[in-house]
Short mmCIF file of C-alpha atoms in Angstrom, two decimals:
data_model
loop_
_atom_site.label_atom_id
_atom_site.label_comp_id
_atom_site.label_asym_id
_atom_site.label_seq_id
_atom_site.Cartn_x
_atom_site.Cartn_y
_atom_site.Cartn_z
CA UNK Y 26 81.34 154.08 109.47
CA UNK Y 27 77.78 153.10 108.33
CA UNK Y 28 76.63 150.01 109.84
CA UNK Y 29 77.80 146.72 107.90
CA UNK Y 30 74.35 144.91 108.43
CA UNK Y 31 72.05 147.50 107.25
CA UNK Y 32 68.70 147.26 105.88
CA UNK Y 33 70.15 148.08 102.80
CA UNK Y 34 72.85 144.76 103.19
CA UNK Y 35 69.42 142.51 103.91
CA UNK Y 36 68.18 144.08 101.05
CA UNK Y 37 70.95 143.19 98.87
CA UNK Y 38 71.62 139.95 100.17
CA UNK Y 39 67.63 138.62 99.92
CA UNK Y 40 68.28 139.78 95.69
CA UNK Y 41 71.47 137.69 95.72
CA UNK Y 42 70.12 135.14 97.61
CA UNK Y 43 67.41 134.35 95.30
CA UNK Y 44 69.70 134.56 92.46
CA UNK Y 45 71.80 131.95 93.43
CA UNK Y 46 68.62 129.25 94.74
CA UNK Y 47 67.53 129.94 91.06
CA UNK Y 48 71.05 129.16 89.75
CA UNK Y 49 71.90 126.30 92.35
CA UNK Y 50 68.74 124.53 91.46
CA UNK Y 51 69.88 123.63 88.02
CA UNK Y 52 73.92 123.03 88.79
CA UNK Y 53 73.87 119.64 89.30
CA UNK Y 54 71.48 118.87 86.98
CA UNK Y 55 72.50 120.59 84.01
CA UNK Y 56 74.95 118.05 82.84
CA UNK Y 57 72.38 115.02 83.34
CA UNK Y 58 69.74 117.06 81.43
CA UNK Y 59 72.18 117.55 78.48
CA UNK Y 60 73.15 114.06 78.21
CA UNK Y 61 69.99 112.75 78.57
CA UNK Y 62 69.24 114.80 75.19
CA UNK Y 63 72.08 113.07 73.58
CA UNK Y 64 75.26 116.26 74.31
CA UNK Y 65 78.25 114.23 74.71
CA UNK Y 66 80.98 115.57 77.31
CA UNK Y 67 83.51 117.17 74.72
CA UNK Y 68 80.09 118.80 73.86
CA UNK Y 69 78.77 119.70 76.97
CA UNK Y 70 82.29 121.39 78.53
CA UNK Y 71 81.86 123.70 75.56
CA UNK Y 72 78.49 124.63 76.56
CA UNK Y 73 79.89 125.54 80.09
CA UNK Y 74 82.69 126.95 78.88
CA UNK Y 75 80.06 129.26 76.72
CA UNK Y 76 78.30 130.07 79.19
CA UNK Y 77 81.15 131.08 81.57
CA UNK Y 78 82.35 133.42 78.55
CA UNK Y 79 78.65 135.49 79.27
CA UNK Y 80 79.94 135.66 82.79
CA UNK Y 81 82.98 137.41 82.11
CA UNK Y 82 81.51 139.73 80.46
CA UNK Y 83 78.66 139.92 82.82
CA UNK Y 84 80.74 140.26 85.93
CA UNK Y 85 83.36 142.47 84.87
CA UNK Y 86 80.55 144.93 83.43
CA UNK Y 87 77.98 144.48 85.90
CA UNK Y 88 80.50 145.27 88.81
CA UNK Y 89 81.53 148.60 87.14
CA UNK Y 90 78.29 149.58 86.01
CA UNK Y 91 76.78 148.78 89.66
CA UNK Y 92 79.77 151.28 90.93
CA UNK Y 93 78.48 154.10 88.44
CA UNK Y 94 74.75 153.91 87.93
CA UNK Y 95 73.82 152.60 91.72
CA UNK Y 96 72.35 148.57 91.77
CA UNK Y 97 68.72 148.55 91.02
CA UNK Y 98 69.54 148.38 86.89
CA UNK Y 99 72.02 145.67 86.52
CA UNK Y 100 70.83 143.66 89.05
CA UNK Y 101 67.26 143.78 88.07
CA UNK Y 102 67.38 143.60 84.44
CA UNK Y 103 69.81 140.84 85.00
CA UNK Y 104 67.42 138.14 87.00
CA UNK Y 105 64.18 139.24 84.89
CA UNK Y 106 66.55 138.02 81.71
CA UNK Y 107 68.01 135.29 83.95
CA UNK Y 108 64.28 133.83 84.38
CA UNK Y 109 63.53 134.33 80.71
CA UNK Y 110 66.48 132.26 79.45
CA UNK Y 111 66.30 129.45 82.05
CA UNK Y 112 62.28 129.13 80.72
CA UNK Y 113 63.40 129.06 77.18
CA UNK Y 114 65.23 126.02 77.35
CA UNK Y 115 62.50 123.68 77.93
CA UNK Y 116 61.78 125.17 74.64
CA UNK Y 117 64.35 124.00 72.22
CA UNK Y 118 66.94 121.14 71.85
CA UNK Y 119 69.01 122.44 68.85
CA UNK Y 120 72.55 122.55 69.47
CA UNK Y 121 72.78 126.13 68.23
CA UNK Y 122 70.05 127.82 70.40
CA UNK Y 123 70.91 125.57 73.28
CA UNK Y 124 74.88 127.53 73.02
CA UNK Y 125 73.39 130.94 72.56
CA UNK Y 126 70.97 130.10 75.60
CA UNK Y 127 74.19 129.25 77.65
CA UNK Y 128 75.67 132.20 76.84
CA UNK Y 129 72.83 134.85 77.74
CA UNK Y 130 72.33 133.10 80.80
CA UNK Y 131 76.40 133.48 81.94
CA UNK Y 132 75.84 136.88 80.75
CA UNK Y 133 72.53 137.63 83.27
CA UNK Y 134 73.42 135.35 86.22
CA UNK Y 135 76.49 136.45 86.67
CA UNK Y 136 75.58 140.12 86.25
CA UNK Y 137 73.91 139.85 89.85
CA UNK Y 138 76.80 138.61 92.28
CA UNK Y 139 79.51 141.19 92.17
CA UNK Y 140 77.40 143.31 94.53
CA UNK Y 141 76.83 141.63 97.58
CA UNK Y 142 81.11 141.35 97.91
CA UNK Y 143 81.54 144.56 96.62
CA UNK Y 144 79.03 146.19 99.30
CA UNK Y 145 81.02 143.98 102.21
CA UNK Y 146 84.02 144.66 101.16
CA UNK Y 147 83.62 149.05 101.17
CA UNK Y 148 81.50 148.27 104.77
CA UNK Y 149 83.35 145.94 106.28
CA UNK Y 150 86.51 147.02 108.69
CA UNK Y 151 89.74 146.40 107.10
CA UNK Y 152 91.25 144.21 109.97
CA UNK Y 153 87.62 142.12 109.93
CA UNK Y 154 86.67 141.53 105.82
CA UNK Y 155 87.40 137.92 105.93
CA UNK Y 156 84.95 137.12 108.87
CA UNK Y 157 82.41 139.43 107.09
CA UNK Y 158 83.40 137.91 103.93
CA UNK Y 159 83.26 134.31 105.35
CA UNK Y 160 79.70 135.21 106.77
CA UNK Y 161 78.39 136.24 103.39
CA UNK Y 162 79.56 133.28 101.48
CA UNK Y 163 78.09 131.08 104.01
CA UNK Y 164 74.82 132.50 103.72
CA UNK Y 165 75.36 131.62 100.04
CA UNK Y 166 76.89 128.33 100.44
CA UNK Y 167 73.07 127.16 102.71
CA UNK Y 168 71.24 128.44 100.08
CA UNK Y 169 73.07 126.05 96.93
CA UNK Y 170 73.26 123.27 99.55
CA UNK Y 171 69.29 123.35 99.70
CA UNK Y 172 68.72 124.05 96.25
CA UNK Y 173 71.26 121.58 94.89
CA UNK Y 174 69.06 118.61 97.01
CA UNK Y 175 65.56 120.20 95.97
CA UNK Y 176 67.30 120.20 92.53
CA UNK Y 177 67.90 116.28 92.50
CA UNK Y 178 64.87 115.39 94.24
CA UNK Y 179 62.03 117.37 91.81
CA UNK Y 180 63.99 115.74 89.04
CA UNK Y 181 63.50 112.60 90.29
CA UNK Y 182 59.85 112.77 91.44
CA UNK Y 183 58.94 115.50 88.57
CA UNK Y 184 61.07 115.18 85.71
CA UNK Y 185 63.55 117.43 84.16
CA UNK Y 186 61.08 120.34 83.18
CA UNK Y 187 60.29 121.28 86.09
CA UNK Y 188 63.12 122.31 87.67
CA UNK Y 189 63.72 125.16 85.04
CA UNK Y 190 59.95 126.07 85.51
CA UNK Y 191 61.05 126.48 89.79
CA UNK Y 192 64.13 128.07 88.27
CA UNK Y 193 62.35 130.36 86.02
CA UNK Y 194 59.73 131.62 88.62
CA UNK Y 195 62.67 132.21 91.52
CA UNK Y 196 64.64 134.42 89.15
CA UNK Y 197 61.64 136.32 88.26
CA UNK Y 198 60.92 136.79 92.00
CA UNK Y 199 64.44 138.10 92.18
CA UNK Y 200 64.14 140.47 89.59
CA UNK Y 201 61.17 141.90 91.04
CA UNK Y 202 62.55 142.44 94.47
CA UNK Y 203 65.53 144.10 92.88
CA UNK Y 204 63.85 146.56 90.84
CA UNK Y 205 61.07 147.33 93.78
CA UNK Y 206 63.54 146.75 96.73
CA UNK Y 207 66.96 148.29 95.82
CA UNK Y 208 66.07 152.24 95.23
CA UNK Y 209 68.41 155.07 96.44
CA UNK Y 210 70.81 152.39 97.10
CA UNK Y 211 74.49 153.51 96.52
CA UNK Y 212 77.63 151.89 96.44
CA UNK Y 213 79.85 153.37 99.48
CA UNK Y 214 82.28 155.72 98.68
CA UNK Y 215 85.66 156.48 101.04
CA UNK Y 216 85.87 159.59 103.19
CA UNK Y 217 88.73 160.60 105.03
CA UNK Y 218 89.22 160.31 109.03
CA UNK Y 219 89.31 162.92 111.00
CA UNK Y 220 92.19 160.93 112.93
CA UNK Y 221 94.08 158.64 110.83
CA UNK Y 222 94.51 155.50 112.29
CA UNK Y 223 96.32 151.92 110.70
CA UNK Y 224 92.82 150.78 109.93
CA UNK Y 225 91.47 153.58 108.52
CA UNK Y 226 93.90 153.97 105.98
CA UNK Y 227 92.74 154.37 102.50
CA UNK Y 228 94.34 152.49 99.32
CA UNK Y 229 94.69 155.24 96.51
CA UNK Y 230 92.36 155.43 94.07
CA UNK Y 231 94.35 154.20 90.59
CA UNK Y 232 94.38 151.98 87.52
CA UNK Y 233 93.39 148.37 89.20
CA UNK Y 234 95.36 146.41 86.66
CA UNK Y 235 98.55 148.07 87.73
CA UNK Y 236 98.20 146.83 91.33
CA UNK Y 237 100.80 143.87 91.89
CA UNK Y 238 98.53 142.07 94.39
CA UNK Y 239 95.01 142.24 92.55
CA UNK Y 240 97.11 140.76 89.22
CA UNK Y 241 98.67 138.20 91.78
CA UNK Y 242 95.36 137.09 93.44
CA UNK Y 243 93.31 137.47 90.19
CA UNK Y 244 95.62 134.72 88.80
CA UNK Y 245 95.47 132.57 91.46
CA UNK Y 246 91.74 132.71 91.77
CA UNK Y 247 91.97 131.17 87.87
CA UNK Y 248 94.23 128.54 88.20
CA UNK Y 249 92.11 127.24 91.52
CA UNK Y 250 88.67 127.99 89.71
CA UNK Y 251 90.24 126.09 86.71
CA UNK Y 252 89.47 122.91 89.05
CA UNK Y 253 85.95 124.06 90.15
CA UNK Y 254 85.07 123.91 86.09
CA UNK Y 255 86.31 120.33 86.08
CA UNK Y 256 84.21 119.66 89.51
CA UNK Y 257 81.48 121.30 88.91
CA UNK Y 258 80.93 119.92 85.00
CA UNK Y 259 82.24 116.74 85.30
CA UNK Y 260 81.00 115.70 88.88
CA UNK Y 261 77.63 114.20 88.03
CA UNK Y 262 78.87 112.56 85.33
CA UNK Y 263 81.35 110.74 88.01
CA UNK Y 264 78.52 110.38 90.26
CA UNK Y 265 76.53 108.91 87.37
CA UNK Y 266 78.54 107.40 85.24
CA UNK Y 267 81.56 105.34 87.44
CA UNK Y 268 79.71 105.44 90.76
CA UNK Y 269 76.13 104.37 89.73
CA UNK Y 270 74.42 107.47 91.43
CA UNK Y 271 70.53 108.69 90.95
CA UNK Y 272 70.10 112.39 90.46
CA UNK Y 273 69.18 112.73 93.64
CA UNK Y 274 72.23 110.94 95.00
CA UNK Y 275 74.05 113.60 92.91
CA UNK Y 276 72.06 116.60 94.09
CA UNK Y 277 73.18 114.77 97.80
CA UNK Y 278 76.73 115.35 97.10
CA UNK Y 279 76.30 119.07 95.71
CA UNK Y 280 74.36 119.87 99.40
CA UNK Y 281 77.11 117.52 101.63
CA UNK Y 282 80.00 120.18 99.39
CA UNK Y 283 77.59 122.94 100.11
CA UNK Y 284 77.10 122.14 104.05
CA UNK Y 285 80.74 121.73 104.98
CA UNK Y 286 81.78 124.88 103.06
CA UNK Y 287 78.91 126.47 104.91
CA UNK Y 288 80.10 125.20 108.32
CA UNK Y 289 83.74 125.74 107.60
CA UNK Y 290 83.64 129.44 105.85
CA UNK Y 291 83.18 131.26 109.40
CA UNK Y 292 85.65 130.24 110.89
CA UNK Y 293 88.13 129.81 108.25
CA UNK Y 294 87.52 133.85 107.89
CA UNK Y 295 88.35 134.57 111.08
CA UNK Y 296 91.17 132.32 111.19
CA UNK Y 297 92.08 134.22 108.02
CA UNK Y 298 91.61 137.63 109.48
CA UNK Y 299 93.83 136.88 112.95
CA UNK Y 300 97.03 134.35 111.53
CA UNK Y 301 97.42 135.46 108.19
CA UNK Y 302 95.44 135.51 104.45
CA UNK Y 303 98.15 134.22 102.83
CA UNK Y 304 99.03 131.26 104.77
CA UNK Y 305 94.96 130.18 104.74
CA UNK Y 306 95.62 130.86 101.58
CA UNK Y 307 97.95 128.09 100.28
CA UNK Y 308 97.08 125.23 103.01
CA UNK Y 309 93.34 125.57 101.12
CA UNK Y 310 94.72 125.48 97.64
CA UNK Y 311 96.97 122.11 98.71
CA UNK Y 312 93.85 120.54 100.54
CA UNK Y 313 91.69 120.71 97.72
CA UNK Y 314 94.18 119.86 95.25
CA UNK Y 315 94.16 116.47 97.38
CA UNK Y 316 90.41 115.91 97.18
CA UNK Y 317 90.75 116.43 94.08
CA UNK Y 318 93.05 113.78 93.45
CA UNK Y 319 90.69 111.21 95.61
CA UNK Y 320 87.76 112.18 93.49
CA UNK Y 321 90.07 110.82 90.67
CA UNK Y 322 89.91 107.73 92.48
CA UNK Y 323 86.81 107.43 93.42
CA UNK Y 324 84.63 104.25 92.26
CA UNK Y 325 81.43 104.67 94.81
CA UNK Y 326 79.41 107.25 96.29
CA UNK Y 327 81.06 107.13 100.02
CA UNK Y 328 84.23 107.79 98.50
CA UNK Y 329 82.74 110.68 96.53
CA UNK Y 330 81.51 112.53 99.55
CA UNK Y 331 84.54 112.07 101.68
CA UNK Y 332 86.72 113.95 98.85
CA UNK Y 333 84.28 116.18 97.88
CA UNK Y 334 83.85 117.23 101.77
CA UNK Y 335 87.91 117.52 101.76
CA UNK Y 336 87.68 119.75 98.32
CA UNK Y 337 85.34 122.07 99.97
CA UNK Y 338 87.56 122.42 103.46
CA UNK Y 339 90.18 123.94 100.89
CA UNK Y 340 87.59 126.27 99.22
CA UNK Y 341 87.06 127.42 102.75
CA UNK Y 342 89.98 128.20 103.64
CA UNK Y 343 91.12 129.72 100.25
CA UNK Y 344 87.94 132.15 99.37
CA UNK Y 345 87.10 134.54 101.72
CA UNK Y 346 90.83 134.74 102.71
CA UNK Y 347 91.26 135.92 98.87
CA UNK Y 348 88.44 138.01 98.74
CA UNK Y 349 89.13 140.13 101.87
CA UNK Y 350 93.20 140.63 100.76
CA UNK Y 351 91.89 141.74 97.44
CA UNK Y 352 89.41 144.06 99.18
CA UNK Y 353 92.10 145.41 101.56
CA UNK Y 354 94.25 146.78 97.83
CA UNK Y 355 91.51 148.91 96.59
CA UNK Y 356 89.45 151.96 97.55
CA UNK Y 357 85.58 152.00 98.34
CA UNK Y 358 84.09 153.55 95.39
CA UNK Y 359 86.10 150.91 93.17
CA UNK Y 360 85.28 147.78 95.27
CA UNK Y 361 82.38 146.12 92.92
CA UNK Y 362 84.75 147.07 90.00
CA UNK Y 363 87.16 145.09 91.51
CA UNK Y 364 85.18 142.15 92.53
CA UNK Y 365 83.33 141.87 89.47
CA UNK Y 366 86.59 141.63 87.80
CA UNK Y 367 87.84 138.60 90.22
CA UNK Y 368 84.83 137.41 89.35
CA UNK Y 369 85.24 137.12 85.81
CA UNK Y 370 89.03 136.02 87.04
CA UNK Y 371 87.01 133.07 88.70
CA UNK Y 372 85.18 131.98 85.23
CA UNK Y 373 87.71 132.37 83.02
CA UNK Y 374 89.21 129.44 85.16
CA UNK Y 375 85.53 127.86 84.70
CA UNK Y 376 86.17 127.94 81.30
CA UNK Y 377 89.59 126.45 81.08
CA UNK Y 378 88.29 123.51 83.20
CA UNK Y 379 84.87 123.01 81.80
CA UNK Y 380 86.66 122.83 78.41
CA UNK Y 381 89.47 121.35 78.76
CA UNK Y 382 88.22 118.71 81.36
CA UNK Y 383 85.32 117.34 78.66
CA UNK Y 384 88.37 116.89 75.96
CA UNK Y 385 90.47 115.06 78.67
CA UNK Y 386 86.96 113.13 79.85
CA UNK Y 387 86.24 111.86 76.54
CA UNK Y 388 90.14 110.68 75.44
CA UNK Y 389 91.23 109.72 78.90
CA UNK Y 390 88.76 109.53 81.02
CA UNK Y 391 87.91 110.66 85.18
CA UNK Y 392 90.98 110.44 86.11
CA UNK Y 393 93.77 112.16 84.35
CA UNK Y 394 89.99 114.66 84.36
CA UNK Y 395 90.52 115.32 87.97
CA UNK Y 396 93.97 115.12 88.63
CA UNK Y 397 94.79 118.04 85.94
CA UNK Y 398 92.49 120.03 88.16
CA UNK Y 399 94.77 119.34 91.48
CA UNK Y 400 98.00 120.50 89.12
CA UNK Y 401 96.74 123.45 87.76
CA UNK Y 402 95.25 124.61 91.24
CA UNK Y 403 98.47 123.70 92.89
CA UNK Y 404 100.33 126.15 90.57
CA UNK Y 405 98.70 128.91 92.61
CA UNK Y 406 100.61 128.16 95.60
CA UNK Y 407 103.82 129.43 94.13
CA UNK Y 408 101.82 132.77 93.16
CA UNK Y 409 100.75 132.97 96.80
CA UNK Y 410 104.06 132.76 97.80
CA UNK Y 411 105.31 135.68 95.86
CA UNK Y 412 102.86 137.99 98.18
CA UNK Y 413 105.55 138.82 100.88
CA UNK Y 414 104.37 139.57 104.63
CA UNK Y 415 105.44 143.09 104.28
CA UNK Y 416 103.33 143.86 101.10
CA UNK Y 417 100.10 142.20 102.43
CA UNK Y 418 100.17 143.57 106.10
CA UNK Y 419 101.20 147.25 104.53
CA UNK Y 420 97.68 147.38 102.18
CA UNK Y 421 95.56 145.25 103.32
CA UNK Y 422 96.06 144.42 107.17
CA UNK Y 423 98.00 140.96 106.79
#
């Protein structure tokens, strides 16, 4: 087996890596931007929910295009359009260009990030993906950390504008690298061992949306990222609006969710990889269910981070244990396929929440906000449960 961490992984990674600072840097300041402009929340969950409708469609074509054509194309044209977008909208505050602007930019962004799982996941040993998958997502999860505080401190000290100029100029960098950097690079493909052995063997190569367990864990990876959409659009306004927080208070929070997801994701895959996906699995959904219900019932900024460190423990626990049983069901030479389409699983719950958490925000308010985001991601512990021990340890080394 080729080595996991290749030049060609660094390679991939540094791409990725930039493409999420440029990303990260806006995330918690995207929803104080558009209400400082005057977008009210019903308003500005559409807007997300737009934009998360590009990434669908980005991830779910950019993973099967990046297992046909090789990754240079979509991930390069994708950041140099990223960077282009993210400039244009310190060009124009009309509602209309502002939702086509969201949309281009779920399309581009999101374009870029079924690769880096899909490359780990045909590399990585089948008895070992979570701990390689952990390891990748905490890479990731430093990187937002640090660009969610830059992100609240420029704004701040420099005002809105210039954190889509930084923005801008990181995606273009990324775009660069990708076209210069990522030539003769392949997607891996599976070959047959001369000795079969339990962890060399192969899943067959078939229709993906006829496999039980990628339907299973494609719907539970909605119903949990349903409550990220809520989180992630509706947390600085929390922050902001109930607690009294500055932006950079709020870009605080982001890196404190960031850090501990960081910390955690290690060993959470490895924990994964040697008691059981599954299990990790559900205790992760139920733990961030229940920081979701204390964010409900949050009034100050203490309270904030304590719930907001306990909703990030359960993302721990629950994504790279998902992403490496998911791996395990499918061949190599179909693994970004399959990732871009639990990807655009993953924002299709984005979009549920981002929507239907700025209706609730504006009618009802935080609370019955965040604590429709702990139902809805509980719901996937029943679909967890259907995975029985013999079906996960016969595909994908349970």
């Amino acid at each position: 087996m080729k080595r996991i961490f290749s030049s060609d992984l660094v390679r991939i990674i540094t791409v990725v890596l930039l493409g999420s600072l440029s990303i990260s840097i806006l995330q918690p300041i995207m929803p104080l931007y558009l209400t400082s402009i005057g977008i009210i929340p019903t308003v500005l969950g559409l807007m997300v929910s737009v934009a998360m409708v590009g990434m669908v469609l980005g991830e779910g074509s950019g993973g099967w295009i990046t297992d046909k054509l090789g990754l240079k194309f979509p991930m390069g044209i994708a950041a140099l359009v990223c960077a282009l977008v993210v400039f244009s909208f310190t060009l124009t505050q009309k509602l209309p260009l502002i939702f086509l602007l969201f949309f281009l930019w779920g399309i581009a962004r999101s374009m870029i990030f079924p690769v880096g799982r899909g490359y780990i996941g045909a590399a990585a040993p089948l008895m070992k993906k979570a701990t390689f998958m952990a390891i990748y997502a905490s890479i990731m999860a430093a990187v937002r950390s640090l660009a969610a505080f830059v992100g609240g401190f420029i704004v701040d000290w420099r005002g809105f504008p210039s954190v889509f100029f930084i923005s801008s100029g990181v995606a273009l960098l990324s775009g660069i690298m990708a076209v210069t950097g990522l030539r003769g690079i392949r997607p891996l493909k599976d070959e047959l061992p001369a000795v079969p052995a339990l962890t060399d063997q192969i899943p067959p190569v078939g229709p993906i949306y006829r496999s039980r367990p990628v339907i299973i864990l494609c719907t539970a990876a909605i119903l949990q990222h349903l409550e990220m959409g809520i989180s992630g659009t509706f947390l600085p306004l929390l922050a902001t609006q109930v607690a009294g927080a500055t932006a950079t208070e709020v870009g605080i929070i982001f890196t404190v969710s960031g850090l501990v997801t960081m910390v955690l994701l290690f060993p959470m895959g490895w924990l994964a990889d040697r008691y059981g996906k599954r299990d990790l699995m559900i205790l992760g959904i139920i733990i961030s269910a229940s920081g979701m219900v204390g964010l409900a019932f949050a009034q100050n900024f203490s309270w904030i981070i304590v719930f907001v460190s306990i909703r990030s423990l359960g993302m721990a626990m629950f994504s790279p244990a998902a992403v490496a049983l998911l791996s395990g069901n499918v061949p190599r030479q179909q693994q970004s396929t399959v990732m871009g389409i639990y990807g655009a699983c993953e924002d299709i719950g984005i979009i549920a929440g981002s929507t239907l958490g700025g209706f609730l925000w504006s009618i009802w308010g935080q609370q019955l906000t965040f604590i429709t985001g702990a139902i809805t991601s509980g719901l996937g512990v029943l679909l967890c449960l259907s995975l029985t021990r013999d079906q996960v340890a016969q595909k994908a080394g349970y």
